[in-house]
XYZ file of C-alpha atoms in Angstrom:
305
model
C 101.536 95.988 102.373
C 100.494 99.009 102.086
C 98.074 99.398 105.216
C 94.591 100.198 104.667
C 93.415 103.362 105.584
C 89.672 102.747 105.636
C 89.085 104.987 102.460
C 90.991 108.150 104.819
C 91.760 111.439 101.692
C 95.744 111.550 101.714
C 96.568 114.872 102.327
C 99.230 116.250 100.127
C 101.801 118.938 101.030
C 102.156 120.617 98.001
C 99.541 117.840 95.221
C 96.854 120.268 93.664
C 96.249 118.482 90.672
C 93.249 117.513 91.603
C 91.704 120.713 93.736
C 88.523 122.313 93.232
C 87.272 125.463 94.460
C 83.644 125.240 96.130
C 80.499 127.188 95.522
C 79.736 129.858 98.146
C 76.761 127.782 99.096
C 79.106 124.755 99.444
C 81.566 127.293 101.387
C 78.868 128.452 103.888
C 77.562 125.123 104.695
C 81.223 124.035 105.270
C 81.967 126.708 107.380
C 78.391 126.221 109.669
C 79.777 123.222 110.802
C 83.317 124.143 111.439
C 84.105 125.031 115.336
C 83.089 129.159 115.923
C 86.634 130.654 117.950
C 89.662 130.515 115.762
C 91.337 127.674 119.034
C 87.915 125.537 118.795
C 88.490 125.174 114.921
C 92.650 124.553 115.791
C 91.101 121.583 118.130
C 88.886 121.029 115.346
C 90.849 120.349 112.773
C 93.561 117.757 114.297
C 91.216 115.810 115.626
C 89.965 115.270 112.669
C 93.506 114.622 111.341
C 94.457 112.734 113.956
C 94.311 109.812 111.859
C 97.561 107.818 110.476
C 97.622 110.400 107.059
C 99.241 109.393 103.937
C 101.744 111.489 102.472
C 102.274 111.830 98.652
C 105.328 114.525 97.006
C 104.254 115.645 93.663
C 107.586 115.013 90.911
C 106.959 117.860 89.622
C 107.219 119.813 92.361
C 109.306 117.378 93.869
C 112.043 119.855 95.292
C 110.206 122.080 96.614
C 106.944 119.553 98.480
C 110.089 117.572 99.281
C 111.782 120.406 101.487
C 108.589 121.323 102.373
C 107.417 117.673 103.579
C 110.418 117.254 105.107
C 110.448 120.363 107.391
C 107.022 119.739 108.994
C 107.729 116.158 109.535
C 110.477 117.153 112.455
C 110.050 116.480 115.633
C 109.442 113.020 115.619
C 106.030 114.016 112.772
C 107.671 111.899 110.505
C 106.064 108.522 112.787
C 103.066 108.721 112.568
C 102.620 109.116 108.985
C 103.562 107.104 105.323
C 105.334 108.617 103.315
C 105.868 108.182 99.782
C 107.465 109.647 96.728
C 108.688 108.788 93.195
C 110.999 108.268 91.146
C 111.492 109.020 87.624
C 114.677 107.656 86.577
C 114.343 104.289 84.135
C 118.354 103.572 84.521
C 119.889 101.983 88.181
C 122.111 105.654 88.279
C 119.030 107.634 87.655
C 117.180 106.341 90.153
C 119.363 105.336 92.894
C 120.956 109.168 92.479
C 117.266 110.459 92.985
C 116.084 107.792 95.722
C 119.028 110.045 97.601
C 118.553 112.823 96.463
C 114.739 112.123 97.877
C 115.816 110.885 101.131
C 118.199 114.178 101.550
C 115.540 116.450 101.319
C 112.740 115.079 103.817
C 115.642 114.610 106.045
C 114.592 111.220 106.543
C 116.546 108.281 106.494
C 114.550 105.876 104.703
C 110.187 106.409 102.889
C 107.545 103.743 103.297
C 107.073 103.651 99.643
C 109.251 104.755 96.798
C 107.392 104.257 93.533
C 108.683 104.329 89.755
C 106.446 107.366 88.468
C 105.049 107.787 84.979
C 104.667 104.433 83.831
C 103.430 106.015 81.266
C 104.720 103.982 77.670
C 105.196 100.578 76.326
C 108.832 100.351 76.975
C 108.426 101.764 79.837
C 108.470 98.406 82.054
C 110.931 97.059 80.317
C 113.525 99.670 81.007
C 112.997 99.338 84.699
C 113.011 95.962 83.959
C 116.763 95.475 82.326
C 119.759 94.356 84.017
C 120.827 98.152 84.362
C 117.672 99.658 84.978
C 115.600 101.305 88.152
C 115.007 98.298 89.602
C 118.477 97.203 90.892
C 118.328 100.777 92.150
C 115.586 100.200 94.193
C 116.333 96.567 95.347
C 119.200 97.952 96.675
C 118.037 101.036 98.265
C 115.125 98.435 99.889
C 118.482 95.697 101.486
C 119.850 98.639 102.801
C 116.592 99.792 104.620
C 116.106 103.492 102.656
C 112.661 101.868 100.801
C 110.010 100.044 103.334
C 107.569 99.034 100.146
C 107.954 99.639 96.535
C 104.932 100.351 93.827
C 105.102 102.322 90.332
C 102.240 104.891 89.217
C 100.680 105.684 86.076
C 97.387 107.645 84.219
C 97.765 106.928 80.961
C 95.875 103.790 79.496
C 95.779 100.912 82.110
C 97.077 98.784 79.069
C 99.924 99.864 80.637
C 99.502 98.213 83.686
C 98.760 95.687 83.021
C 102.303 95.476 80.716
C 104.037 96.492 84.145
C 102.210 93.700 85.922
C 103.611 90.875 83.805
C 107.106 92.104 82.898
C 107.045 91.797 87.071
C 105.316 88.168 87.213
C 108.483 87.138 84.690
C 111.119 88.620 86.320
C 109.015 87.104 89.815
C 108.708 90.577 91.753
C 105.950 91.686 93.007
C 104.277 94.992 93.737
C 103.779 96.409 97.007
C 101.199 98.805 95.521
C 100.460 100.647 92.229
C 98.643 103.968 91.731
C 95.738 104.629 88.979
C 93.014 106.795 88.229
C 89.818 106.301 89.892
C 87.143 108.130 88.885
C 83.101 108.376 87.926
C 84.864 108.827 84.213
C 87.462 105.949 84.160
C 83.894 103.872 84.459
C 82.514 104.584 80.777
C 86.060 104.566 79.236
C 89.815 103.041 79.144
C 88.893 102.095 82.634
C 91.663 100.956 84.944
C 88.681 100.202 87.218
C 87.157 97.386 85.185
C 90.407 96.149 83.583
C 94.008 96.490 86.286
C 92.014 96.538 89.436
C 90.529 92.939 89.412
C 93.938 91.716 88.649
C 95.250 94.085 91.208
C 93.032 92.865 94.020
C 93.185 88.930 92.896
C 97.525 89.731 93.641
C 97.057 91.323 96.444
C 98.290 94.912 95.406
C 97.635 97.760 97.327
C 95.760 99.603 95.633
C 96.349 103.704 95.741
C 93.126 105.664 93.723
C 93.961 108.964 92.648
C 92.517 111.702 90.298
C 88.825 111.416 91.370
C 88.011 114.639 90.308
C 90.892 114.441 87.332
C 92.788 117.708 87.773
C 89.158 119.356 88.231
C 88.302 119.093 84.218
C 85.887 116.378 85.012
C 83.193 119.502 87.636
C 83.967 120.591 84.518
C 81.356 117.816 83.313
C 78.681 119.706 85.391
C 77.584 115.981 86.148
C 78.661 115.397 88.862
C 79.744 117.262 92.287
C 83.467 116.830 94.033
C 82.104 115.588 97.244
C 80.202 112.408 94.672
C 84.040 112.015 92.808
C 85.261 111.365 96.496
C 82.402 109.150 97.509
C 81.974 107.227 94.190
C 85.995 107.200 94.565
C 86.259 105.951 98.125
C 83.164 103.269 97.761
C 85.553 101.161 95.571
C 88.447 98.184 97.399
C 91.228 100.325 97.621
C 93.601 100.934 100.167
C 93.560 105.133 99.362
C 92.178 107.790 98.100
C 94.129 110.747 96.816
C 92.980 113.785 96.428
C 95.286 116.955 96.236
C 94.850 119.717 98.657
C 96.228 123.748 98.517
C 93.817 125.524 100.779
C 91.711 125.204 104.142
C 88.303 125.209 102.181
C 89.635 122.530 100.552
C 91.348 120.805 103.390
C 87.305 120.803 104.444
C 86.043 119.701 101.801
C 87.768 116.732 101.859
C 87.188 115.783 105.566
C 83.605 116.973 105.114
C 83.994 113.623 102.357
C 85.277 111.333 105.167
C 82.557 112.554 107.980
C 79.559 111.936 105.661
C 80.881 108.775 103.461
C 78.651 105.756 103.489
C 79.130 102.964 101.839
C 76.705 103.713 97.926
C 73.897 101.173 96.785
C 73.711 99.923 93.337
C 70.802 102.151 92.684
C 73.027 104.986 93.992
C 75.827 103.804 91.865
C 74.218 103.230 88.677
C 72.177 106.423 88.450
C 75.939 108.732 89.560
C 77.359 106.248 86.428
C 74.689 106.876 83.639
C 74.716 110.625 84.839
C 78.352 110.653 83.844
C 78.258 108.017 80.639
C 77.671 111.112 77.767
C 80.047 113.596 79.089
C 82.701 110.278 79.370
C 82.261 108.549 76.442
C 84.986 110.015 74.567
C 87.536 110.274 77.624
C 87.210 114.474 77.235
C 87.306 114.866 80.654
C 90.958 112.990 81.561
C 92.968 114.606 79.600
C 95.780 112.456 81.344
C 94.535 109.732 79.446
C 93.978 111.388 75.998
C 96.636 114.743 76.233
C 99.763 114.764 77.773
C 98.521 117.956 79.901
C 99.810 115.730 82.901
C 103.036 113.885 81.477
C 105.837 115.583 83.907
C 108.124 113.127 82.476
C 107.197 113.930 78.906
C 107.817 117.144 79.403
C 110.968 116.509 80.681
C 112.591 113.765 79.727
C 116.230 114.075 81.224
C 114.309 112.992 84.515
C 114.002 109.522 82.347
C 118.520 108.980 82.609
């Protein structure tokens, strides 16, 4: 099982999907709280980042991000993080090739977690669990010590996640983790929170939460602020919340969310969900569910093998 990260925010090297811009007032507030000198700022950030953070890489930028992360994690730093990546291949041959390519780019002989990426079609589980499917390659990699834990990701529909778990059970296989979008609007529309989260917890599967701001589209609804989005996701019973980091202000925003987080009361939750209910009703701000905007394998079907 993936270790719990105390609701920590995942610092993604090149993961920019959920990044947002701070308003001048919000930015000034964060800057005032930072140390004044360059040395103090550096020491402060090192202290804040001294925890065991999870490093994720984005599949559509996989080559560049894995190369950069591989360079950053040399000289012993790889042992200080929980390193995970993803493969798109649905066949044994394609997945095996992608696993080895990822390890080469990351300059490591193993990763902590390897995931079947973008399980968004009802037929994806069948392809992965076929006799010549990607699971065969993943199990072989795990046996060889290249992979510690096995999980899957998806963002389209909770029913696809549930089918993946059902097909896994039919094949006597138990996933260590699953990755899914959990945010203030998901609670109202095709809800992973309501349909998948209880199943994952019951089956003792590590829950990785993503898209707390819906790739920043949720913020365009003008119903919720970035810190509120992060706090809502952190309040759910998950192992980790993943948010994109593409600048120092956004990094500070994530650290501020961790620093200020307190479990939310039922009154706070009710008020927040009431505020977002109307905007969320049709999935207008969860484009990863209602459009192909986030579907990298749909745009690059050759990745599937």
